[in-house]
Tab-separated table of C-alpha atoms and ligand atoms in Angstrom:
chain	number	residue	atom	x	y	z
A	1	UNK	CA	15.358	12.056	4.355
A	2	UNK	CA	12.196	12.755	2.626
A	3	UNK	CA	12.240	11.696	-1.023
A	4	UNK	CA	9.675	11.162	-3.837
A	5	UNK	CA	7.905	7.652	-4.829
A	6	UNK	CA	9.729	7.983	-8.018
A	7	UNK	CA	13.236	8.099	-6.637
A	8	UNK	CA	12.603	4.967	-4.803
A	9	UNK	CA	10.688	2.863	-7.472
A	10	UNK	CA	12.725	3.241	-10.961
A	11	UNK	CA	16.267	1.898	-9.277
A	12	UNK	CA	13.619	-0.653	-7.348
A	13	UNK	CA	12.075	-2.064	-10.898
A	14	UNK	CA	15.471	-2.023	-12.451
A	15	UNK	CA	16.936	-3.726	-10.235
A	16	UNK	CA	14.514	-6.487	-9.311
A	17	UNK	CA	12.831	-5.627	-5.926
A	18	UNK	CA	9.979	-3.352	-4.203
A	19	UNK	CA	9.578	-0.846	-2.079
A	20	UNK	CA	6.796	-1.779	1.091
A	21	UNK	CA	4.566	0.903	0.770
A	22	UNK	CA	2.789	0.713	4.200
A	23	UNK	CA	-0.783	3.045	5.602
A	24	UNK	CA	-0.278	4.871	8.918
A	25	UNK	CA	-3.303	6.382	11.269
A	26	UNK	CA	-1.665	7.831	13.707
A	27	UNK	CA	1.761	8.307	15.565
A	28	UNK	CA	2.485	4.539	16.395
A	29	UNK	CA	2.078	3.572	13.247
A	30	UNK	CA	4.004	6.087	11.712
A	31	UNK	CA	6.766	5.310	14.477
A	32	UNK	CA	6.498	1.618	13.689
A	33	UNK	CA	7.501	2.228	10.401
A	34	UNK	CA	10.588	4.430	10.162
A	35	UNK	CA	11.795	1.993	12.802
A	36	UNK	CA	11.388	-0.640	11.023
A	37	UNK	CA	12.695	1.017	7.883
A	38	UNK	CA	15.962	1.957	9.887
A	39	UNK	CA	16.515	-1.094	11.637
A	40	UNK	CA	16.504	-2.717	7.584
A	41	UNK	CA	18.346	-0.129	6.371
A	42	UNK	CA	15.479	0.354	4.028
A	43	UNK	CA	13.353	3.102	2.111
A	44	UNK	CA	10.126	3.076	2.657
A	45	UNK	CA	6.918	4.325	1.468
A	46	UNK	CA	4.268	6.142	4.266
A	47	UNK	CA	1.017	6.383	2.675
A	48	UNK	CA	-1.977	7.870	4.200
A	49	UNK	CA	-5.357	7.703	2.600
A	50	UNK	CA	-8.456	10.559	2.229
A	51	UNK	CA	-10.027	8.608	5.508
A	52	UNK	CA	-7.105	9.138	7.336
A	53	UNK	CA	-7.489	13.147	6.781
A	54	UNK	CA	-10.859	13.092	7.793
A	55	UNK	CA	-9.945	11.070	10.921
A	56	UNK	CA	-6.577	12.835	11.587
A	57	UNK	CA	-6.642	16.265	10.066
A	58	UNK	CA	-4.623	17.081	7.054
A	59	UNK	CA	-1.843	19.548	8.986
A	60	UNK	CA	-1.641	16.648	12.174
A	61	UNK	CA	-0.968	14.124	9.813
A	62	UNK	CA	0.879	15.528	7.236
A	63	UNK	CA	3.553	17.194	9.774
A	64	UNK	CA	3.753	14.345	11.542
A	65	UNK	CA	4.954	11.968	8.447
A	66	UNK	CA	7.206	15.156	6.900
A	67	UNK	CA	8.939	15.310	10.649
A	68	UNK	CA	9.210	11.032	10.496
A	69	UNK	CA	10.704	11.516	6.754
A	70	UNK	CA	13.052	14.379	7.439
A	71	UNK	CA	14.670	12.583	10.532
A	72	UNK	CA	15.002	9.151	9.571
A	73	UNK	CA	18.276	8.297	8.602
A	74	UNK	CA	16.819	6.262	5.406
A	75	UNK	CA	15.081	7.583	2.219
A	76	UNK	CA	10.861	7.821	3.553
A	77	UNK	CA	8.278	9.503	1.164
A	78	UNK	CA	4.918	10.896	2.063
A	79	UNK	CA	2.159	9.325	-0.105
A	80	UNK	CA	-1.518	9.880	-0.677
A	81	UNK	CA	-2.770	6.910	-1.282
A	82	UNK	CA	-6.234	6.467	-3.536
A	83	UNK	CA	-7.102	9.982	-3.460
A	84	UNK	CA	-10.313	10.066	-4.737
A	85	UNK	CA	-10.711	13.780	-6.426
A	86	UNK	CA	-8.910	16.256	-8.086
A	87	UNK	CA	-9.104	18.612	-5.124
A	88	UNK	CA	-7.990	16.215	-2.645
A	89	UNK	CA	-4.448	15.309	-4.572
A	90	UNK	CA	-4.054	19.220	-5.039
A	91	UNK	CA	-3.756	19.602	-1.172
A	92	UNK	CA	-1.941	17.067	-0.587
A	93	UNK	CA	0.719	18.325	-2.935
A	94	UNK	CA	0.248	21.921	-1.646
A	95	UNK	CA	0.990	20.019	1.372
A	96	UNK	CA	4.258	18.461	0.793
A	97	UNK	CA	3.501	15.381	-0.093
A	98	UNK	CA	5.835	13.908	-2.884
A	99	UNK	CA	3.665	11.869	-4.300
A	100	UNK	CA	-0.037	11.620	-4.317
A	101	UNK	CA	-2.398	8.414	-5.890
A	102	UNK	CA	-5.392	9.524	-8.133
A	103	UNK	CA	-7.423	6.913	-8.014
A	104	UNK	CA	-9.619	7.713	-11.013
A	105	UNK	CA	-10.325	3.416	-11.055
A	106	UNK	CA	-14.329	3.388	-10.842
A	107	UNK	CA	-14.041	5.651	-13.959
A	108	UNK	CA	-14.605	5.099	-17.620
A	109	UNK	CA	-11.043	4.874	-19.210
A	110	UNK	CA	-11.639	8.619	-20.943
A	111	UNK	CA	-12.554	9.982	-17.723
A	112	UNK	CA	-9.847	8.363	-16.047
A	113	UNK	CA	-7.489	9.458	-18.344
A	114	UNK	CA	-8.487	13.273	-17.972
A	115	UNK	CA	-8.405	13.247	-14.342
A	116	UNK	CA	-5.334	11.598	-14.088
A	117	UNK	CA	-3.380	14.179	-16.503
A	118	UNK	CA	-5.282	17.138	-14.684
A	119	UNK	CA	-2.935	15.807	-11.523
A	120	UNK	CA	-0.380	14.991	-12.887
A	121	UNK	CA	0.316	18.368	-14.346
A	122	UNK	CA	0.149	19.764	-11.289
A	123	UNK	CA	2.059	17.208	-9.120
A	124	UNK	CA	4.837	17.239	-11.918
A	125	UNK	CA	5.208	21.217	-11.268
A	126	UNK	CA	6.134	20.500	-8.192
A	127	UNK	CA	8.653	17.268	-8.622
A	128	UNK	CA	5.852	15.600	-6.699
A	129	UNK	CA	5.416	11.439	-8.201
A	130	UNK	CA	1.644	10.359	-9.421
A	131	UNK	CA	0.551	7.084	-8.932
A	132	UNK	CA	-2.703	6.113	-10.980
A	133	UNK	CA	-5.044	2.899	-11.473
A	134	UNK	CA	-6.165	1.034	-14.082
A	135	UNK	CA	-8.587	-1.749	-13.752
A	136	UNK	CA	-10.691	-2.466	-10.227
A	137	UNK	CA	-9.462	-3.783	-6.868
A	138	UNK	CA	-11.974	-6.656	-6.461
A	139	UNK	CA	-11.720	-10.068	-6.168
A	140	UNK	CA	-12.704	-12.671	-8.862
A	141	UNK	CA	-13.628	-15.643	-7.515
A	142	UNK	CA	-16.819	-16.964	-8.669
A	143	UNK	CA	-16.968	-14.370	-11.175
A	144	UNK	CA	-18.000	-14.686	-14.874
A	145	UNK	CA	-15.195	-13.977	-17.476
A	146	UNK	CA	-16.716	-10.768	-18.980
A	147	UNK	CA	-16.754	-9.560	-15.246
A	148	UNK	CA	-13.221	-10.823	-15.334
A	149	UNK	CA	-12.504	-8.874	-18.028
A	150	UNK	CA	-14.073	-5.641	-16.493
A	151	UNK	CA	-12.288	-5.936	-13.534
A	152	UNK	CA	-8.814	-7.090	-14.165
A	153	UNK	CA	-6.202	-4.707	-15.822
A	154	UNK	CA	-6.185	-4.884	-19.966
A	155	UNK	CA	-2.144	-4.760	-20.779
A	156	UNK	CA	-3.046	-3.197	-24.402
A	157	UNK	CA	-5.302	-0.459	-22.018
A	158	UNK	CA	-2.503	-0.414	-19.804
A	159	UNK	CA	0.140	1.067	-22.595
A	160	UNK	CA	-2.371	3.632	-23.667
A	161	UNK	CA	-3.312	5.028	-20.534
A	162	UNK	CA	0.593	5.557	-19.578
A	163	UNK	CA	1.168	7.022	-22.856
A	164	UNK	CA	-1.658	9.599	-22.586
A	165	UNK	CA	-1.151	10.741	-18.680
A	166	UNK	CA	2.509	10.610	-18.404
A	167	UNK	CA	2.044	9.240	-14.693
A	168	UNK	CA	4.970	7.519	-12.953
A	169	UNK	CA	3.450	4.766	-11.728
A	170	UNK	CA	0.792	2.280	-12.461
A	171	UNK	CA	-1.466	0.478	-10.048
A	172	UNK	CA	-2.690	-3.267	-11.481
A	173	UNK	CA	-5.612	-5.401	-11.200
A	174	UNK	CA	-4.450	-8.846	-10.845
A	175	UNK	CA	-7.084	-10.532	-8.533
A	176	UNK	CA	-6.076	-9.176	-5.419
A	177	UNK	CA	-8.632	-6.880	-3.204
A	178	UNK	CA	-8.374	-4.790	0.009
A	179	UNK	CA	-8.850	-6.319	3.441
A	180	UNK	CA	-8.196	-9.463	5.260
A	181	UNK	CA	-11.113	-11.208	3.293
A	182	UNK	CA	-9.086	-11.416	-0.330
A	183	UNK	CA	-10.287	-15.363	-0.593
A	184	UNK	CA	-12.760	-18.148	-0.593
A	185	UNK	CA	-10.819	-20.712	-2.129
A	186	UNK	CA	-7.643	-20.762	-3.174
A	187	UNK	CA	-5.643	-17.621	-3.854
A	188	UNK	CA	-4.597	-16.813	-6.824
A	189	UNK	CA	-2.885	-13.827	-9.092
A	190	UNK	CA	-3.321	-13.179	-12.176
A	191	UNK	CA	0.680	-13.103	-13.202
A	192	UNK	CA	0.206	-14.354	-16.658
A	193	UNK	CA	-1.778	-10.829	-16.569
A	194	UNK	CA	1.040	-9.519	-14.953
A	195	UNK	CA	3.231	-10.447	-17.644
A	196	UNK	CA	2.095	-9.259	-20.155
A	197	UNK	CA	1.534	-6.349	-18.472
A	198	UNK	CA	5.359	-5.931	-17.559
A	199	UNK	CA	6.384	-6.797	-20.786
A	200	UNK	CA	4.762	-3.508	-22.287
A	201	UNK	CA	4.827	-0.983	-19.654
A	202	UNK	CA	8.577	-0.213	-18.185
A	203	UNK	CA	7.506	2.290	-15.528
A	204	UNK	CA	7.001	1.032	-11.815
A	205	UNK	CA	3.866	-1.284	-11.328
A	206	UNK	CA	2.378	-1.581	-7.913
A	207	UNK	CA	0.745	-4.618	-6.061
A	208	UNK	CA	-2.332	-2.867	-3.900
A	209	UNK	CA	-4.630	-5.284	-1.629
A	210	UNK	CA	-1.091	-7.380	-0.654
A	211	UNK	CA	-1.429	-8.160	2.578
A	212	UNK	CA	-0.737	-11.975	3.216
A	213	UNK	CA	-3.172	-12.076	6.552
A	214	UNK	CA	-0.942	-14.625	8.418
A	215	UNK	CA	-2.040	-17.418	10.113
A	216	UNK	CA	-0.334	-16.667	13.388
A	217	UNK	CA	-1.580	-13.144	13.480
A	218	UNK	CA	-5.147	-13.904	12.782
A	219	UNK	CA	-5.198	-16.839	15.399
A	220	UNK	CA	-3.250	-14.575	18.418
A	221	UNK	CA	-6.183	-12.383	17.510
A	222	UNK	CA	-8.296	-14.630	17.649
A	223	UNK	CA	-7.150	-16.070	21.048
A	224	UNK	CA	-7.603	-12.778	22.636
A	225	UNK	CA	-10.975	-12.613	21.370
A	226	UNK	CA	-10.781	-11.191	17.855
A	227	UNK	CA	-14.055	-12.519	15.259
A	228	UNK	CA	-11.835	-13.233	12.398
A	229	UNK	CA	-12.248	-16.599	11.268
A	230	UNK	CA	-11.897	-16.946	7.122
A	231	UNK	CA	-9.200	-14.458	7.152
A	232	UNK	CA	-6.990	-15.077	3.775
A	233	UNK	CA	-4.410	-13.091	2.084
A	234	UNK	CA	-1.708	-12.996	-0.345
A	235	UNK	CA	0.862	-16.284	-0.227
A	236	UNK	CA	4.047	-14.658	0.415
A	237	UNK	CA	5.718	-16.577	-2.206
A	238	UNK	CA	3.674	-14.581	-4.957
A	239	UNK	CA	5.993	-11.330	-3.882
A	240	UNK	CA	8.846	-12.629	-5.506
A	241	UNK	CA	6.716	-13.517	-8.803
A	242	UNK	CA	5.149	-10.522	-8.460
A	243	UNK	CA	8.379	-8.582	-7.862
A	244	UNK	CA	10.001	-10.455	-11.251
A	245	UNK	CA	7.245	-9.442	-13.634
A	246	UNK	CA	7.466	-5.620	-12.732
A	247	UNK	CA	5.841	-4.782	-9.444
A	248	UNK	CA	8.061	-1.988	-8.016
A	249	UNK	CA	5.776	-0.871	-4.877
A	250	UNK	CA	3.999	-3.310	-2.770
A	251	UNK	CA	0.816	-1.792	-0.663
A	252	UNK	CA	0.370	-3.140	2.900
A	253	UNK	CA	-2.412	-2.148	5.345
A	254	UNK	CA	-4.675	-5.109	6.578
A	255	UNK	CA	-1.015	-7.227	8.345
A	256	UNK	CA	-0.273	-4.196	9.889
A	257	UNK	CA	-3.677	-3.245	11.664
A	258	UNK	CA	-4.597	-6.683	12.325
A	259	UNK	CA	-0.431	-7.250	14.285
A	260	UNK	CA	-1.521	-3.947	16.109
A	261	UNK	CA	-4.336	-5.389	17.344
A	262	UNK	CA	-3.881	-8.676	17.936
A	263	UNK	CA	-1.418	-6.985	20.218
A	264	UNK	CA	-3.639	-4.725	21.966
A	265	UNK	CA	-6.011	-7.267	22.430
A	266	UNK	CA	-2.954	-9.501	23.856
A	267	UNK	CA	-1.920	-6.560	26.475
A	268	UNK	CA	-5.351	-5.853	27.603
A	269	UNK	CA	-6.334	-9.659	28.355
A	270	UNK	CA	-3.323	-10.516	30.217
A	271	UNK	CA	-2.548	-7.056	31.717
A	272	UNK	CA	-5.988	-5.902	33.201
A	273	UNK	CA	-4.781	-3.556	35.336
A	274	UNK	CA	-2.730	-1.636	33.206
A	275	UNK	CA	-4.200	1.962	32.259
A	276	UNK	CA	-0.868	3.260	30.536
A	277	UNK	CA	-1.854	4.218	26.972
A	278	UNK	CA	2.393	3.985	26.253
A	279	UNK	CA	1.876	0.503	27.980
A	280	UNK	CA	-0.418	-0.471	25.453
A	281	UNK	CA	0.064	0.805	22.245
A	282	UNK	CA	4.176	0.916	22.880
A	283	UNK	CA	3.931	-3.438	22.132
A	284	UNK	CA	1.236	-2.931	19.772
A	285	UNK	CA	4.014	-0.695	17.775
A	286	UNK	CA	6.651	-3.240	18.519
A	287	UNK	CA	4.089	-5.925	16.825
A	288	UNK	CA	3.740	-3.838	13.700
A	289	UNK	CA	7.402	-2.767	13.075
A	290	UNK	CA	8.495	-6.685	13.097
A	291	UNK	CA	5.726	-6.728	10.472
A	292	UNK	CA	6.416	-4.082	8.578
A	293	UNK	CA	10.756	-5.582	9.066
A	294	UNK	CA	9.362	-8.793	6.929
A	295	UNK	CA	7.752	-7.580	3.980
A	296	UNK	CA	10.732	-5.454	3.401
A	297	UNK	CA	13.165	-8.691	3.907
A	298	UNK	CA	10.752	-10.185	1.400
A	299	UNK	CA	10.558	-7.321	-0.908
A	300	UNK	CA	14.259	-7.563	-1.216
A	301	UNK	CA	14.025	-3.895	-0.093
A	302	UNK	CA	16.582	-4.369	2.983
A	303	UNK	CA	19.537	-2.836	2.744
A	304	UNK	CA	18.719	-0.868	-0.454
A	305	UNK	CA	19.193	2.550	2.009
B	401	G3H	O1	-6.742	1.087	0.544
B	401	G3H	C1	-6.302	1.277	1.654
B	401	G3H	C2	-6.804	0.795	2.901
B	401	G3H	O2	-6.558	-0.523	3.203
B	401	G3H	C3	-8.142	1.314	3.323
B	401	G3H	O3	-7.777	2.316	4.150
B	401	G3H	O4	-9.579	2.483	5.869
B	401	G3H	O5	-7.740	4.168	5.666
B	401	G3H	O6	-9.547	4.091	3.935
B	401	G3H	P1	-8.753	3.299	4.937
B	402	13P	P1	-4.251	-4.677	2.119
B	402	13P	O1	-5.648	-4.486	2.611
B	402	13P	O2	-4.080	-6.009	1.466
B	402	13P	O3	-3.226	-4.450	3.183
B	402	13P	O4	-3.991	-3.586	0.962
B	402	13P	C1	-3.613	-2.282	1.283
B	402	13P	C2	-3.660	-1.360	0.130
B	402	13P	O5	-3.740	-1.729	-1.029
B	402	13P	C3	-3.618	0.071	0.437
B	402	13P	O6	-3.727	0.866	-0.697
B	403	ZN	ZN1	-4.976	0.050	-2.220
């Protein structure tokens, strides 16, 4: 059943877990994870981003989730993740989404502000959720603290810009970043940040750039002749912290691709004559469903349906 992000994230944050929010391309993906979402007896969050549109089309790829929401037998919402402009979230909600991301992030806080209640009033016509973003998703290492400061989340900025756009969810910087390349040394969160954070704002938080790039993926991909060495993600034991201190909605891109690939690569090295697509994508699916099954084991999302 399709259902907004809302629904899914206010019993989540009460209650002390998250809700995997995982990006789909295409119709494997999207398979992979209302299987995986069934199998758990989970919700689930399908996100799609504005490159995804321009790679898909927006009525391919926004039937396709509706139809994967409407027949799975667990609560699935359709979610626009970082839309980047006011028109963009408008068609999404004008197509069905039920909840859209405005990603107004690489603004100044005024501007951000403005756009983000411009959507919201909108979205909220239509009972459709609004995720927004405060602070940048970059990494920190070897950065000075004023750059710090720029990039991480402010928790006193944090309560204002709630207050002001009435959105229902608020994406944080904490030190993570996008991609399988979140580290040089070690990795670290900001959950002191996070704290703080949590402590003054009581609607749903999300984790973006959360992807914990494990080992065994990166080295199957590897084997099969991936390039991927340096490869670092989240430790999976920060979920739990994460999860504690107010993160209702965990994003999850990079483990997915790189399971789906390192699976491909897998099926095409030690099956050369196979020229099945359904041969070759069908275990690449498999790979990313048992992905997608762990982080919602870990999010303490499983059985929540
Ligand atoms: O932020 C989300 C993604 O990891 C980047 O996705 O390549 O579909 O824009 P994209
Ligand atoms: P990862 O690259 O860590 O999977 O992050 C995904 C994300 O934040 C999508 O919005
Ligand atoms: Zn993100």
């Amino acid at each position: 059943m399709l259902v907004t992000n809302k629904d899914l994230m206010v019993p989540a944050r009460r209650n002390g877990y998250a809700i995997g929010a995982f990006n789909v391309q295409n119709l494997e993906s999207m398979l992979a994870i209302v299987e995986a979402a069934a199998e758990e007896k989970s919700p689930a969050i399908i996100q799609i981003t504005p490159s995804v549109i321009k790679y898909a089309g927006l009525a391919y790829i926004s039937n396709l989730v509706k139809t994967a929401a409407q027949l799975a037998p667990v609560p699935v919402t359709m979610h626009l993740d970082h839309g980047g402009d006011f028109d963009t979230a408008a068609s999404c909600v004008g197509a069905g989404f039920t909840s859209v991301m405005i990603d107004g992030s690489f603004l100044k806080f005024d501007e951000n502000v403005a756009l983000t209640k411009r959507v919201v009033r909108i979205a909220h016509q239509k009972g459709v959720s609004v995720e927004a973003e405060l602070g940048k998703l970059a990494g920190v290492e070897e950065r000075s603290v004023e750059e710090k400061e720029d990039i991480l989340t402010d928790p006193k900025a944090a309560v204002k810009f709630v207050e002001k756009t009435g959105v229902d969810a608020l994406a944080v910087a904490i030190g993570t970043s996008h991609g399988a390349y979140k580290f040089k040394s070690e990795a670290k969160l900001d959950l002191k940040r996070l704290e703080m954070i949590g402590e003054k704002v009581s609607i749903p938080l999300v984790l973006h750039g959360a992807s914990s790039v494990p080992e065994w993926i990166v080295e199957k991909a590897n084997k099969y002749g991936a390039a991927l060495s340096g490869a670092k993600g989240i430790p999976e034991d920060e979920y739990g912290k994460a999860i504690s201190l107010g993160i209702a909605k965990i994003n999850i891109d990079t483990d997915l691709r790189l399971a789906f690939i390192a699976t491909i690569r897998e099926v095409l090295k030690t099956s050369p004559k196979e020229f099945d697509p359904r041969k070759i994508l069908g275990p690449a699916k498999e790979a990313m469903k048992e992905v997608a099954k762990g982080k919602m084991r870990l999010f303490g999302s499983s059985g929540k349906a």
